[in-house]
Protein backbone atom coordinates (compact mmCIF):
# COMPACT_ATOMS: atom_id res chain seq x y z
CA UNK A 1 -30.99 -10.47 -79.41
CA UNK A 2 -34.21 -8.53 -79.74
CA UNK A 3 -36.85 -8.73 -82.46
CA UNK A 4 -37.69 -5.46 -84.09
CA UNK A 5 -39.21 -4.57 -87.40
CA UNK A 6 -38.31 -2.31 -90.28
CA UNK A 7 -41.56 -0.63 -91.35
CA UNK A 8 -41.93 0.07 -95.06
CA UNK A 9 -42.45 3.65 -96.22
CA UNK A 10 -46.21 4.20 -96.51
CA UNK A 11 -47.59 5.53 -99.78
CA UNK A 12 -49.16 9.05 -99.88
CA UNK A 13 -52.65 7.54 -100.21
CA UNK A 14 -52.08 5.35 -97.15
CA UNK A 15 -50.78 8.36 -95.21
CA UNK A 16 -53.89 10.35 -96.14
CA UNK A 17 -56.12 7.42 -95.19
CA UNK A 18 -54.37 7.02 -91.84
CA UNK A 19 -54.71 10.76 -91.17
CA UNK A 20 -58.45 10.64 -91.94
CA UNK A 21 -58.89 7.59 -89.70
CA UNK A 22 -57.02 9.33 -86.91
CA UNK A 23 -59.29 12.40 -87.19
CA UNK A 24 -62.46 10.29 -87.13
CA UNK A 25 -61.33 8.26 -84.14
CA UNK A 26 -60.07 11.36 -82.34
CA UNK A 27 -63.55 12.83 -82.75
CA UNK A 28 -65.10 9.67 -81.33
CA UNK A 29 -62.67 9.81 -78.41
CA UNK A 30 -63.49 13.45 -77.65
CA UNK A 31 -67.24 12.77 -77.82
CA UNK A 32 -66.91 9.67 -75.66
CA UNK A 33 -64.81 11.49 -73.07
CA UNK A 34 -67.61 14.02 -72.66
CA UNK A 35 -69.99 11.27 -71.58
CA UNK A 36 -70.39 11.09 -67.81
CA UNK A 37 -69.47 8.03 -65.75
CA UNK A 38 -72.08 5.29 -66.37
CA UNK A 39 -73.40 5.78 -62.81
CA UNK A 40 -74.21 9.44 -63.52
CA UNK A 41 -75.47 8.51 -66.97
CA UNK A 42 -78.14 6.31 -65.40
CA UNK A 43 -78.81 8.85 -62.67
CA UNK A 44 -79.52 11.47 -65.34
CA UNK A 45 -81.69 8.96 -67.18
CA UNK A 46 -83.64 8.28 -63.97
CA UNK A 47 -84.33 12.00 -63.48
CA UNK A 48 -85.31 12.41 -67.15
CA UNK A 49 -87.61 9.40 -66.92
CA UNK A 50 -89.16 10.78 -63.73
CA UNK A 51 -89.94 14.08 -65.50
CA UNK A 52 -91.31 12.40 -68.63
CA UNK A 53 -93.50 10.00 -66.65
CA UNK A 54 -94.90 12.88 -64.56
CA UNK A 55 -95.68 14.98 -67.66
CA UNK A 56 -97.38 12.05 -69.39
CA UNK A 57 -99.36 11.27 -66.23
CA UNK A 58 -100.46 14.92 -66.00
CA UNK A 59 -101.86 14.64 -69.53
CA UNK A 60 -103.63 11.38 -68.62
CA UNK A 61 -101.59 9.31 -71.11
CA UNK A 62 -102.62 5.69 -71.61
CA UNK A 63 -101.35 2.79 -73.68
CA UNK A 64 -102.99 -0.43 -74.86
CA UNK A 65 -100.72 -3.36 -75.58
CA UNK A 66 -101.61 -5.02 -78.90
CA UNK A 67 -103.39 -8.31 -78.28
CA UNK A 68 -104.54 -7.18 -74.85
CA UNK A 69 -107.80 -5.51 -73.79
CA UNK A 70 -106.11 -3.89 -70.81
CA UNK A 71 -105.38 -0.16 -70.95
CA UNK A 72 -102.33 0.89 -68.97
CA UNK A 73 -102.40 4.28 -67.26
CA UNK A 74 -99.02 6.06 -67.22
CA UNK A 75 -97.95 6.92 -63.67
CA UNK A 76 -95.64 9.79 -62.73
CA UNK A 77 -92.86 9.64 -60.16
CA UNK A 78 -93.45 13.21 -58.98
CA UNK A 79 -96.72 12.37 -57.27
CA UNK A 80 -97.81 10.98 -53.92
CA UNK A 81 -98.09 7.49 -55.37
CA UNK A 82 -94.71 7.82 -57.06
CA UNK A 83 -92.90 8.93 -53.92
CA UNK A 84 -94.44 6.06 -51.94
CA UNK A 85 -93.35 3.62 -54.66
CA UNK A 86 -89.79 4.95 -54.61
CA UNK A 87 -89.41 4.74 -50.84
CA UNK A 88 -90.88 1.25 -50.67
CA UNK A 89 -89.01 -0.15 -53.68
CA UNK A 90 -85.61 1.54 -53.73
CA UNK A 91 -83.96 -1.38 -51.90
CA UNK A 92 -86.05 -4.19 -53.49
CA UNK A 93 -85.24 -2.76 -56.95
CA UNK A 94 -81.56 -3.16 -56.11
CA UNK A 95 -81.44 -6.41 -54.17
CA UNK A 96 -84.03 -8.11 -56.38
CA UNK A 97 -82.34 -7.16 -59.66
CA UNK A 98 -81.72 -10.52 -61.42
CA UNK A 99 -78.11 -9.98 -62.61
CA UNK A 100 -76.82 -9.09 -59.14
CA UNK A 101 -76.84 -12.51 -57.49
CA UNK A 102 -76.26 -14.41 -60.73
CA UNK A 103 -73.17 -12.44 -61.77
CA UNK A 104 -71.65 -12.44 -58.28
CA UNK A 105 -72.12 -16.21 -58.04
CA UNK A 106 -70.48 -16.77 -61.42
CA UNK A 107 -67.63 -14.38 -60.60
CA UNK A 108 -66.88 -16.31 -57.41
CA UNK A 109 -66.76 -19.58 -59.34
CA UNK A 110 -64.71 -18.28 -62.26
CA UNK A 111 -62.45 -16.51 -59.75
CA UNK A 112 -61.51 -19.86 -58.19
CA UNK A 113 -60.60 -21.35 -61.58
CA UNK A 114 -58.76 -18.23 -62.66
CA UNK A 115 -56.69 -17.67 -59.52
CA UNK A 116 -55.80 -21.34 -59.36
CA UNK A 117 -54.13 -20.80 -62.75
CA UNK A 118 -56.48 -23.17 -64.59
CA UNK A 119 -57.78 -20.74 -67.23
CA UNK A 120 -54.37 -19.36 -68.18
CA UNK A 121 -52.92 -22.88 -68.36
CA UNK A 122 -55.74 -23.89 -70.69
CA UNK A 123 -54.95 -20.97 -72.98
CA UNK A 124 -51.21 -21.66 -72.95
CA UNK A 125 -51.69 -25.38 -73.50
CA UNK A 126 -54.02 -24.85 -76.44
CA UNK A 127 -52.00 -22.20 -78.28
CA UNK A 128 -48.53 -23.65 -77.60
CA UNK A 129 -49.45 -27.06 -79.03
CA UNK A 130 -50.97 -25.72 -82.27
CA UNK A 131 -49.23 -26.64 -85.58
CA UNK A 132 -47.65 -23.73 -87.44
CA UNK A 133 -50.20 -23.67 -90.27
CA UNK A 134 -53.20 -23.93 -87.92
CA UNK A 135 -51.85 -21.41 -85.40
CA UNK A 136 -53.94 -18.36 -86.54
CA UNK A 137 -57.13 -20.44 -86.43
CA UNK A 138 -56.33 -21.88 -82.99
CA UNK A 139 -55.50 -18.42 -81.63
CA UNK A 140 -58.77 -17.05 -83.04
CA UNK A 141 -60.81 -19.93 -81.62
CA UNK A 142 -59.25 -19.69 -78.15
CA UNK A 143 -59.75 -15.92 -78.21
CA UNK A 144 -63.46 -16.39 -78.98
CA UNK A 145 -63.77 -18.30 -75.69
CA UNK A 146 -61.97 -15.56 -73.78
CA UNK A 147 -65.01 -13.95 -72.18
CA UNK A 148 -64.99 -16.66 -69.51
CA UNK A 149 -61.80 -14.99 -68.19
CA UNK A 150 -63.49 -11.57 -68.28
CA UNK A 151 -61.19 -8.69 -69.28
CA UNK A 152 -58.17 -10.72 -68.20
CA UNK A 153 -58.44 -12.47 -71.57
CA UNK A 154 -57.30 -9.25 -73.29
CA UNK A 155 -54.31 -9.09 -70.95
CA UNK A 156 -53.28 -12.74 -71.32
CA UNK A 157 -54.13 -14.03 -74.80
CA UNK A 158 -52.59 -11.40 -77.18
CA UNK A 159 -49.03 -11.48 -75.72
CA UNK A 160 -49.18 -15.29 -75.57
CA UNK A 161 -50.29 -15.39 -79.20
CA UNK A 162 -47.44 -13.09 -80.24
CA UNK A 163 -44.90 -15.39 -78.57
CA UNK A 164 -46.52 -18.48 -80.07
CA UNK A 165 -46.28 -16.96 -83.57
CA UNK A 166 -42.64 -16.02 -82.93
CA UNK A 167 -41.78 -19.53 -81.72
CA UNK A 168 -43.41 -21.01 -84.84
CA UNK A 169 -41.35 -18.75 -87.12
CA UNK A 170 -44.28 -16.49 -87.97
CA UNK A 171 -44.67 -12.74 -87.53
CA UNK A 172 -45.42 -12.02 -83.83
CA UNK A 173 -47.38 -8.88 -84.75
CA UNK A 174 -49.87 -11.05 -86.65
CA UNK A 175 -50.44 -13.14 -83.54
CA UNK A 176 -50.86 -10.07 -81.35
CA UNK A 177 -53.37 -8.35 -83.62
CA UNK A 178 -55.26 -11.55 -84.47
CA UNK A 179 -55.74 -12.35 -80.78
CA UNK A 180 -56.83 -8.83 -79.82
CA UNK A 181 -59.27 -8.58 -82.74
CA UNK A 182 -60.87 -11.96 -82.08
CA UNK A 183 -61.04 -11.50 -78.29
CA UNK A 184 -62.99 -8.25 -78.88
CA UNK A 185 -65.14 -9.38 -81.82
CA UNK A 186 -65.83 -12.79 -80.32
CA UNK A 187 -66.20 -11.60 -76.73
CA UNK A 188 -69.91 -12.44 -76.67
CA UNK A 189 -69.42 -15.79 -78.44
CA UNK A 190 -68.05 -19.12 -77.28
CA UNK A 191 -68.82 -22.63 -76.07
CA UNK A 192 -68.14 -21.83 -72.42
CA UNK A 193 -70.85 -20.17 -70.33
CA UNK A 194 -69.56 -17.41 -68.08
CA UNK A 195 -70.54 -14.36 -66.06
CA UNK A 196 -71.20 -12.37 -69.25
CA UNK A 197 -74.09 -14.69 -70.16
CA UNK A 198 -75.52 -14.28 -66.66
CA UNK A 199 -75.15 -10.51 -66.88
CA UNK A 200 -76.95 -10.21 -70.20
CA UNK A 201 -79.84 -12.49 -69.34
CA UNK A 202 -80.28 -10.82 -65.96
CA UNK A 203 -81.02 -7.55 -67.76
CA UNK A 204 -83.14 -9.26 -70.41
CA UNK A 205 -85.45 -10.90 -67.84
CA UNK A 206 -86.98 -7.75 -66.29
CA UNK A 207 -87.06 -6.08 -69.71
CA UNK A 208 -89.17 -8.94 -71.08
CA UNK A 209 -91.64 -8.46 -68.20
CA UNK A 210 -92.47 -4.93 -69.39
CA UNK A 211 -95.18 -6.32 -71.71
CA UNK A 212 -97.51 -9.24 -70.84
CA UNK A 213 -96.52 -11.32 -73.88
CA UNK A 214 -93.00 -11.72 -72.47
CA UNK A 215 -94.09 -13.30 -69.20
CA UNK A 216 -93.62 -16.89 -70.42
CA UNK A 217 -90.57 -16.31 -72.62
CA UNK A 218 -87.45 -18.27 -71.58
CA UNK A 219 -84.76 -16.08 -70.01
CA UNK A 220 -82.28 -18.60 -68.60
CA UNK A 221 -78.52 -18.24 -68.98
CA UNK A 222 -78.37 -20.60 -71.99
CA UNK A 223 -80.89 -18.85 -74.26
CA UNK A 224 -78.12 -17.92 -76.75
CA UNK A 225 -75.86 -20.95 -76.27
CA UNK A 226 -76.41 -22.66 -79.66
CA UNK A 227 -75.98 -19.34 -81.46
CA UNK A 228 -72.82 -18.24 -79.64
CA UNK A 229 -71.21 -21.68 -79.97
CA UNK A 230 -71.82 -21.75 -83.73
CA UNK A 231 -70.67 -18.14 -84.13
CA UNK A 232 -67.39 -18.80 -82.31
CA UNK A 233 -66.46 -21.51 -84.84
CA UNK A 234 -67.14 -19.33 -87.89
CA UNK A 235 -65.52 -16.26 -86.33
CA UNK A 236 -62.40 -18.33 -85.65
CA UNK A 237 -62.29 -19.50 -89.27
CA UNK A 238 -62.76 -15.98 -90.61
CA UNK A 239 -60.26 -14.53 -88.13
CA UNK A 240 -57.64 -17.13 -89.00
CA UNK A 241 -58.19 -16.64 -92.73
CA UNK A 242 -57.92 -12.84 -92.51
CA UNK A 243 -54.75 -13.13 -90.46
CA UNK A 244 -53.13 -15.60 -92.86
CA UNK A 245 -54.23 -14.15 -96.20
CA UNK A 246 -54.70 -10.41 -95.55
CA UNK A 247 -52.83 -9.22 -92.46
CA UNK A 248 -49.64 -11.27 -92.28
CA UNK A 249 -48.48 -10.82 -95.91
CA UNK A 250 -48.71 -7.03 -95.53
CA UNK A 251 -46.73 -6.77 -92.31
CA UNK A 252 -43.07 -5.69 -92.34
CA UNK A 253 -40.67 -8.58 -91.96
CA UNK A 254 -38.75 -8.97 -88.67
CA UNK A 255 -34.99 -8.55 -88.56
CA UNK A 256 -32.67 -9.33 -85.68
CA UNK A 257 -30.88 -6.33 -84.20
CA UNK A 258 -28.26 -6.69 -81.43
CA UNK A 259 -29.78 -5.61 -78.13
CA UNK A 260 -27.98 -2.86 -76.22
CA UNK A 261 -27.00 -4.21 -72.81
CA UNK A 262 -24.73 -2.90 -70.12
CA UNK A 263 -21.72 -4.87 -68.82
CA UNK A 264 -23.62 -5.70 -65.64
CA UNK A 265 -26.55 -7.06 -67.65
CA UNK A 266 -24.15 -9.09 -69.78
CA UNK A 267 -22.75 -10.87 -66.71
CA UNK A 268 -24.72 -14.04 -65.99
CA UNK A 269 -26.25 -14.35 -62.55
CA UNK A 270 -24.59 -17.35 -60.87
CA UNK A 271 -27.61 -17.71 -58.53
CA UNK A 272 -30.09 -18.02 -61.39
CA UNK A 273 -31.39 -21.47 -62.16
CA UNK A 274 -30.86 -22.84 -65.67
CA UNK A 275 -33.87 -22.26 -67.88
CA UNK A 276 -35.37 -19.62 -65.61
CA UNK A 277 -37.45 -17.15 -67.62
CA UNK A 278 -36.46 -13.53 -67.73
CA UNK A 279 -38.35 -11.20 -65.40
CA UNK A 280 -41.64 -10.16 -66.95
CA UNK A 281 -41.42 -12.84 -69.65
CA UNK A 282 -44.59 -14.57 -70.82
CA UNK A 283 -44.51 -18.36 -70.72
CA UNK A 284 -46.05 -20.42 -73.49
CA UNK A 285 -45.11 -23.94 -72.37
CA UNK A 286 -47.02 -26.21 -69.98
CA UNK A 287 -45.10 -27.85 -67.16
CA UNK A 288 -45.72 -31.53 -66.28
CA UNK A 289 -47.51 -30.60 -63.04
CA UNK A 290 -49.75 -28.15 -64.90
CA UNK A 291 -50.55 -30.79 -67.50
CA UNK A 292 -51.47 -33.23 -64.72
CA UNK A 293 -53.66 -30.56 -63.12
CA UNK A 294 -55.50 -29.95 -66.41
CA UNK A 295 -56.12 -33.68 -66.91
CA UNK A 296 -57.35 -34.27 -63.35
CA UNK A 297 -59.59 -31.18 -63.30
CA UNK A 298 -61.04 -32.16 -66.68
CA UNK A 299 -61.81 -35.68 -65.44
CA UNK A 300 -63.41 -34.28 -62.28
CA UNK A 301 -65.70 -31.98 -64.27
CA UNK A 302 -66.62 -34.80 -66.66
CA UNK A 303 -67.56 -37.02 -63.72
CA UNK A 304 -69.67 -34.23 -62.21
CA UNK A 305 -71.38 -33.55 -65.56
CA UNK A 306 -72.13 -37.25 -65.97
CA UNK A 307 -73.85 -37.35 -62.57
CA UNK A 308 -75.97 -34.30 -63.47
CA UNK A 309 -76.93 -35.63 -66.91
CA UNK A 310 -77.85 -39.08 -65.59
CA UNK A 311 -79.91 -37.52 -62.82
CA UNK A 312 -81.61 -35.31 -65.42
CA UNK A 313 -82.48 -38.21 -67.73
CA UNK A 314 -83.88 -40.56 -65.08
CA UNK A 315 -87.70 -40.68 -65.32
CA UNK A 316 -89.51 -38.93 -62.45
CA UNK A 317 -86.22 -37.29 -61.42
CA UNK A 318 -86.54 -34.06 -59.37
CA UNK A 319 -84.30 -32.49 -62.03
CA UNK A 320 -87.09 -32.87 -64.59
CA UNK A 321 -89.77 -30.29 -65.16
CA UNK A 322 -93.54 -30.53 -64.97
CA UNK A 323 -94.79 -33.68 -66.69
CA UNK A 324 -91.24 -35.02 -67.02
CA UNK A 325 -90.14 -32.17 -69.32
CA UNK A 326 -86.41 -32.02 -70.10
CA UNK A 327 -86.18 -28.48 -71.47
CA UNK A 328 -88.39 -26.58 -69.04
CA UNK A 329 -86.74 -28.15 -66.02
CA UNK A 330 -84.66 -27.20 -62.96
CA UNK A 331 -81.50 -28.11 -64.90
CA UNK A 332 -81.97 -25.11 -67.20
CA UNK A 333 -83.61 -22.73 -64.75
CA UNK A 334 -80.91 -23.63 -62.20
CA UNK A 335 -77.99 -23.83 -64.63
CA UNK A 336 -76.07 -21.08 -62.80
CA UNK A 337 -75.70 -23.07 -59.54
CA UNK A 338 -74.70 -26.13 -61.58
CA UNK A 339 -72.05 -24.10 -63.43
CA UNK A 340 -70.88 -22.63 -60.13
CA UNK A 341 -70.15 -26.11 -58.79
CA UNK A 342 -68.41 -27.14 -62.04
CA UNK A 343 -66.01 -24.17 -62.01
CA UNK A 344 -65.27 -24.61 -58.29
CA UNK A 345 -64.55 -28.32 -58.73
CA UNK A 346 -62.22 -27.63 -61.67
CA UNK A 347 -60.41 -24.82 -59.85
CA UNK A 348 -60.00 -26.74 -56.61
CA UNK A 349 -58.68 -29.90 -58.28
CA UNK A 350 -56.24 -27.91 -60.43
CA UNK A 351 -55.15 -25.74 -57.49
CA UNK A 352 -54.55 -28.76 -55.25
CA UNK A 353 -52.59 -30.55 -57.98
CA UNK A 354 -50.33 -27.60 -58.84
CA UNK A 355 -50.13 -26.39 -55.22
CA UNK A 356 -51.50 -22.96 -56.15
CA UNK A 357 -54.00 -23.73 -53.39
CA UNK A 358 -52.20 -25.03 -50.31
CA UNK A 359 -54.92 -24.77 -47.68
CA UNK A 360 -58.70 -24.86 -47.50
CA UNK A 361 -58.90 -21.13 -46.71
CA UNK A 362 -57.53 -20.30 -50.17
CA UNK A 363 -60.84 -21.10 -51.88
CA UNK A 364 -63.16 -18.73 -49.95
CA UNK A 365 -60.38 -16.11 -50.00
CA UNK A 366 -60.21 -16.16 -53.79
CA UNK A 367 -64.01 -15.95 -53.96
CA UNK A 368 -63.95 -12.90 -51.70
CA UNK A 369 -61.26 -11.25 -53.83
CA UNK A 370 -63.32 -11.88 -56.97
CA UNK A 371 -66.38 -10.23 -55.42
CA UNK A 372 -64.26 -7.30 -54.21
CA UNK A 373 -63.20 -6.68 -57.80
CA UNK A 374 -66.89 -6.36 -58.70
CA UNK A 375 -67.54 -3.45 -56.31
CA UNK A 376 -67.77 -0.86 -59.11
CA UNK A 377 -70.24 -3.11 -60.94
CA UNK A 378 -72.41 -3.39 -57.81
CA UNK A 379 -72.56 0.41 -57.55
CA UNK A 380 -73.54 0.65 -61.23
CA UNK A 381 -76.21 -2.02 -60.76
CA UNK A 382 -77.82 0.14 -58.05
CA UNK A 383 -78.39 2.94 -60.60
CA UNK A 384 -79.43 0.58 -63.41
CA UNK A 385 -81.95 -1.25 -61.23
CA UNK A 386 -83.72 2.00 -60.30
CA UNK A 387 -84.04 3.04 -63.96
CA UNK A 388 -85.48 -0.31 -65.05
CA UNK A 389 -87.75 -0.37 -62.00
CA UNK A 390 -89.14 3.06 -62.92
CA UNK A 391 -89.50 2.00 -66.56
CA UNK A 392 -91.70 -0.91 -65.49
CA UNK A 393 -93.73 0.81 -62.76
CA UNK A 394 -94.50 4.02 -64.64
CA UNK A 395 -95.56 2.31 -67.86
CA UNK A 396 -93.23 4.50 -69.94
CA UNK A 397 -91.30 1.40 -71.03
CA UNK A 398 -94.50 -0.17 -72.34
CA UNK A 399 -95.49 3.05 -74.10
CA UNK A 400 -92.09 3.33 -75.80
CA UNK A 401 -92.18 -0.33 -76.81
CA UNK A 402 -95.64 0.00 -78.39
CA UNK A 403 -94.64 3.17 -80.26
CA UNK A 404 -91.34 1.67 -81.50
CA UNK A 405 -93.12 -1.52 -82.60
CA UNK A 406 -95.69 0.55 -84.52
CA UNK A 407 -92.90 2.58 -86.13
CA UNK A 408 -91.07 -0.56 -87.28
CA UNK A 409 -94.34 -2.03 -88.55
CA UNK A 410 -95.09 1.10 -90.58
CA UNK A 411 -91.59 0.90 -92.07
CA UNK A 412 -92.09 -2.85 -92.81
CA UNK A 413 -89.10 -3.72 -90.60
CA UNK A 414 -90.84 -6.36 -88.52
CA UNK A 415 -88.55 -9.28 -89.35
CA UNK A 416 -84.84 -9.84 -89.83
CA UNK A 417 -84.30 -6.40 -91.39
CA UNK A 418 -85.48 -4.82 -88.15
CA UNK A 419 -82.99 -6.96 -86.23
CA UNK A 420 -80.18 -5.91 -88.60
CA UNK A 421 -81.10 -2.25 -88.10
CA UNK A 422 -80.98 -2.77 -84.33
CA UNK A 423 -77.52 -4.37 -84.62
CA UNK A 424 -76.22 -1.40 -86.62
CA UNK A 425 -77.54 1.04 -84.00
CA UNK A 426 -75.75 -0.93 -81.27
CA UNK A 427 -72.47 -0.98 -83.23
CA UNK A 428 -72.50 2.83 -83.44
CA UNK A 429 -73.41 3.33 -79.78
CA UNK A 430 -70.71 0.82 -78.81
CA UNK A 431 -68.09 3.23 -80.11
CA UNK A 432 -69.02 5.61 -77.29
CA UNK A 433 -70.34 3.33 -74.52
CA UNK A 434 -67.99 0.36 -74.31
CA UNK A 435 -69.53 -1.15 -71.17
CA UNK A 436 -71.74 -3.96 -72.43
CA UNK A 437 -73.81 -4.05 -69.25
CA UNK A 438 -74.42 -0.29 -69.31
CA UNK A 439 -75.39 -0.26 -72.99
CA UNK A 440 -77.68 -3.29 -72.71
CA UNK A 441 -79.31 -1.83 -69.60
CA UNK A 442 -80.05 1.30 -71.64
CA UNK A 443 -81.47 -0.54 -74.65
CA UNK A 444 -83.11 -3.69 -73.27
CA UNK A 445 -86.11 -2.03 -71.52
CA UNK A 446 -87.19 -0.54 -74.87
CA UNK A 447 -86.10 -3.01 -77.55
CA UNK A 448 -86.80 -6.33 -75.82
CA UNK A 449 -90.52 -5.49 -75.39
CA UNK A 450 -90.56 -3.80 -78.82
CA UNK A 451 -89.53 -6.97 -80.60
CA UNK A 452 -91.75 -9.04 -78.30
CA UNK A 453 -94.71 -7.04 -79.61
CA UNK A 454 -93.51 -7.89 -83.12
CA UNK A 455 -93.56 -11.60 -82.24
CA UNK A 456 -89.82 -12.10 -81.63
CA UNK A 457 -88.47 -13.76 -78.52
CA UNK A 458 -86.12 -11.94 -76.08
CA UNK A 459 -83.44 -14.51 -76.93
CA UNK A 460 -83.26 -13.09 -80.47
CA UNK A 461 -83.00 -9.47 -79.31
CA UNK A 462 -80.27 -10.40 -76.84
CA UNK A 463 -78.39 -12.32 -79.56
CA UNK A 464 -78.59 -9.28 -81.84
CA UNK A 465 -77.23 -7.06 -79.08
CA UNK A 466 -74.28 -9.44 -78.61
CA UNK A 467 -73.33 -8.82 -82.23
CA UNK A 468 -73.40 -5.04 -82.02
CA UNK A 469 -71.63 -5.03 -78.67
CA UNK A 470 -68.72 -7.04 -80.10
CA UNK A 471 -68.20 -5.89 -83.68
CA UNK A 472 -66.72 -2.42 -83.14
CA UNK A 473 -65.13 -2.99 -79.74
CA UNK A 474 -61.65 -3.42 -81.20
CA UNK A 475 -61.43 -0.01 -82.93
CA UNK A 476 -63.05 2.37 -80.47
CA UNK A 477 -60.57 4.64 -78.66
CA UNK A 478 -62.86 4.35 -75.62
CA UNK A 479 -61.52 0.80 -75.18
CA UNK A 480 -58.57 1.17 -72.77
CA UNK A 481 -57.11 -2.16 -73.89
CA UNK A 482 -56.55 -0.70 -77.35
CA UNK A 483 -53.70 1.40 -75.93
CA UNK A 484 -52.32 -1.57 -74.02
CA UNK A 485 -52.19 -3.47 -77.30
CA UNK A 486 -50.40 -0.50 -78.89
CA UNK A 487 -47.78 -0.70 -76.14
CA UNK A 488 -47.32 -4.42 -76.83
CA UNK A 489 -47.08 -3.71 -80.56
CA UNK A 490 -44.25 -1.23 -79.97
CA UNK A 491 -42.15 -4.04 -78.49
CA UNK A 492 -41.93 -5.40 -82.02
CA UNK A 493 -42.46 -2.19 -84.01
CA UNK A 494 -41.15 0.80 -82.03
CA UNK A 495 -42.37 3.38 -84.57
CA UNK A 496 -45.97 2.14 -84.58
CA UNK A 497 -48.69 4.72 -83.90
CA UNK A 498 -52.35 4.35 -83.00
CA UNK A 499 -53.31 4.76 -86.66
CA UNK A 500 -50.96 1.90 -87.53
CA UNK A 501 -52.74 -0.43 -85.14
CA UNK A 502 -56.24 0.72 -86.11
CA UNK A 503 -55.60 0.33 -89.83
CA UNK A 504 -54.62 -3.29 -89.23
CA UNK A 505 -57.55 -3.97 -86.92
CA UNK A 506 -59.99 -2.37 -89.37
CA UNK A 507 -59.68 -5.31 -91.79
CA UNK A 508 -61.51 -7.49 -89.25
CA UNK A 509 -64.49 -5.25 -88.43
CA UNK A 510 -66.77 -5.69 -91.46
CA UNK A 511 -66.00 -9.40 -92.07
CA UNK A 512 -66.68 -10.18 -88.41
CA UNK A 513 -69.91 -8.16 -88.43
CA UNK A 514 -71.05 -9.92 -91.62
CA UNK A 515 -70.13 -13.32 -90.14
CA UNK A 516 -72.08 -12.63 -86.95
CA UNK A 517 -75.12 -11.51 -88.97
CA UNK A 518 -74.84 -14.48 -91.34
CA UNK A 519 -74.94 -16.92 -88.43
CA UNK A 520 -77.94 -15.13 -86.93
CA UNK A 521 -79.57 -15.08 -90.38
CA UNK A 522 -79.20 -18.85 -90.68
CA UNK A 523 -80.81 -19.38 -87.28
CA UNK A 524 -83.58 -16.93 -88.20
CA UNK A 525 -84.17 -18.28 -91.71
CA UNK A 526 -84.42 -21.91 -90.59
CA UNK A 527 -86.21 -20.99 -87.35
CA UNK A 528 -83.58 -22.79 -85.28
CA UNK A 529 -83.57 -22.44 -81.50
CA UNK A 530 -80.91 -20.01 -80.24
CA UNK A 531 -80.53 -22.06 -77.07
CA UNK A 532 -82.37 -24.81 -75.16
CA UNK A 533 -86.06 -23.94 -75.35
CA UNK A 534 -85.28 -20.47 -76.77
CA UNK A 535 -86.99 -20.09 -80.14
CA UNK A 536 -86.89 -17.21 -82.61
CA UNK A 537 -90.61 -16.43 -82.73
CA UNK A 538 -93.23 -16.35 -80.03
CA UNK A 539 -95.59 -19.35 -80.05
């Protein structure tokens, strides 16, 4: 038997609305397809920046940072000094770019846990054990932690959620769409720190150095941790509520239709073991050995964390900062190596328990494979690092930041309203540039120092970018996983079109955006730290 669905006849108004949505999204797709590859996008930006800096230098342009008596002379790349700078700094710009080592280290660690099967088992174990009534909320919460699995989360969680809904007697389409929407909208949220956090903060750090006031601002990997953890809880509640109250009641009801099978397919395979899953089937259950692996890996990580915390709390410990400080200490500044060890321990224990790792060579091999998969990112980083390097050296980044800060001040958008405006700009750009690293690398060198000059910490600007980078990700046709989700949807609803999927996803966009902004507004209004040592306002 095969589950299929009988779609209801749409009303004329719904047909007109779907047609309009299709035209709008088709226009976005055409415009986005005209954009060059991100590498060439940054190469063009580098050339444009070189020309602008040289023109400004020719006109003897200067800029004075507010609060500083120093006047910065704009320098042009097309000059003797500029050519010397480029030749001497081309390689240091690349190899010294903060995200490079941090992201590669995190990818190696997460790769061990992922390829051991730990991350997928965690997802399956969480969703499969959820009660029927709580299932949408559990799916939404797990999806909001998905960024630790990178893009694999979009491949794994939605089909698992569909099967979990089906097993619980609920509509599998609701599970599929709920999971995809919350993976996308909550991609920058979560309790678990991953390579995405390292990537963002690695771009934020050099951007904050554009203006002197950002020199002492915290830019460690946990600067948004409190904010993203809180947001993931509320996003899960909103996602579960929308799925239960809005989406699921409006979906067509499933009916069972006899599957068409040939006589050969109808004959049972005598060699097949009882209970063996069909080829290509997605498992939702956890085997006893997998459950034992999860327990042992969890205990190992808890023991490791206890050792780190005790060592951190001991007076005069080398893990404490200057004067015995707990916040400004090696534990936070060196959190990436600590996380690296935690992921490797968890992956190794799980892999040894489940026999997914059978020899010592498996661990470095999986690390190497994870780094190999990052080769396109490394090439992109080469272009990004040159652009940010030129921004800083030429002084154009400082000039733009001062001018943007003055513009926002004149418009009286120096506080939370300015942050909201920035979020809305990011949500629009995210429809065309879906790579979070590429978009943040474009915006950070201007907006991080801009808001620094307005007295707002880089942690706040980065948190605002996370919102815009997540909110519209689910509905942009530039997201290749949108079409994968459509293919999965057609397993249950063969007549479904792209407009069908988008109209159902659209109910999540505004509520998720409002939820993200509400959480940030609470942190801003009560002046709560966004992460350890990461405040809203400059001291």
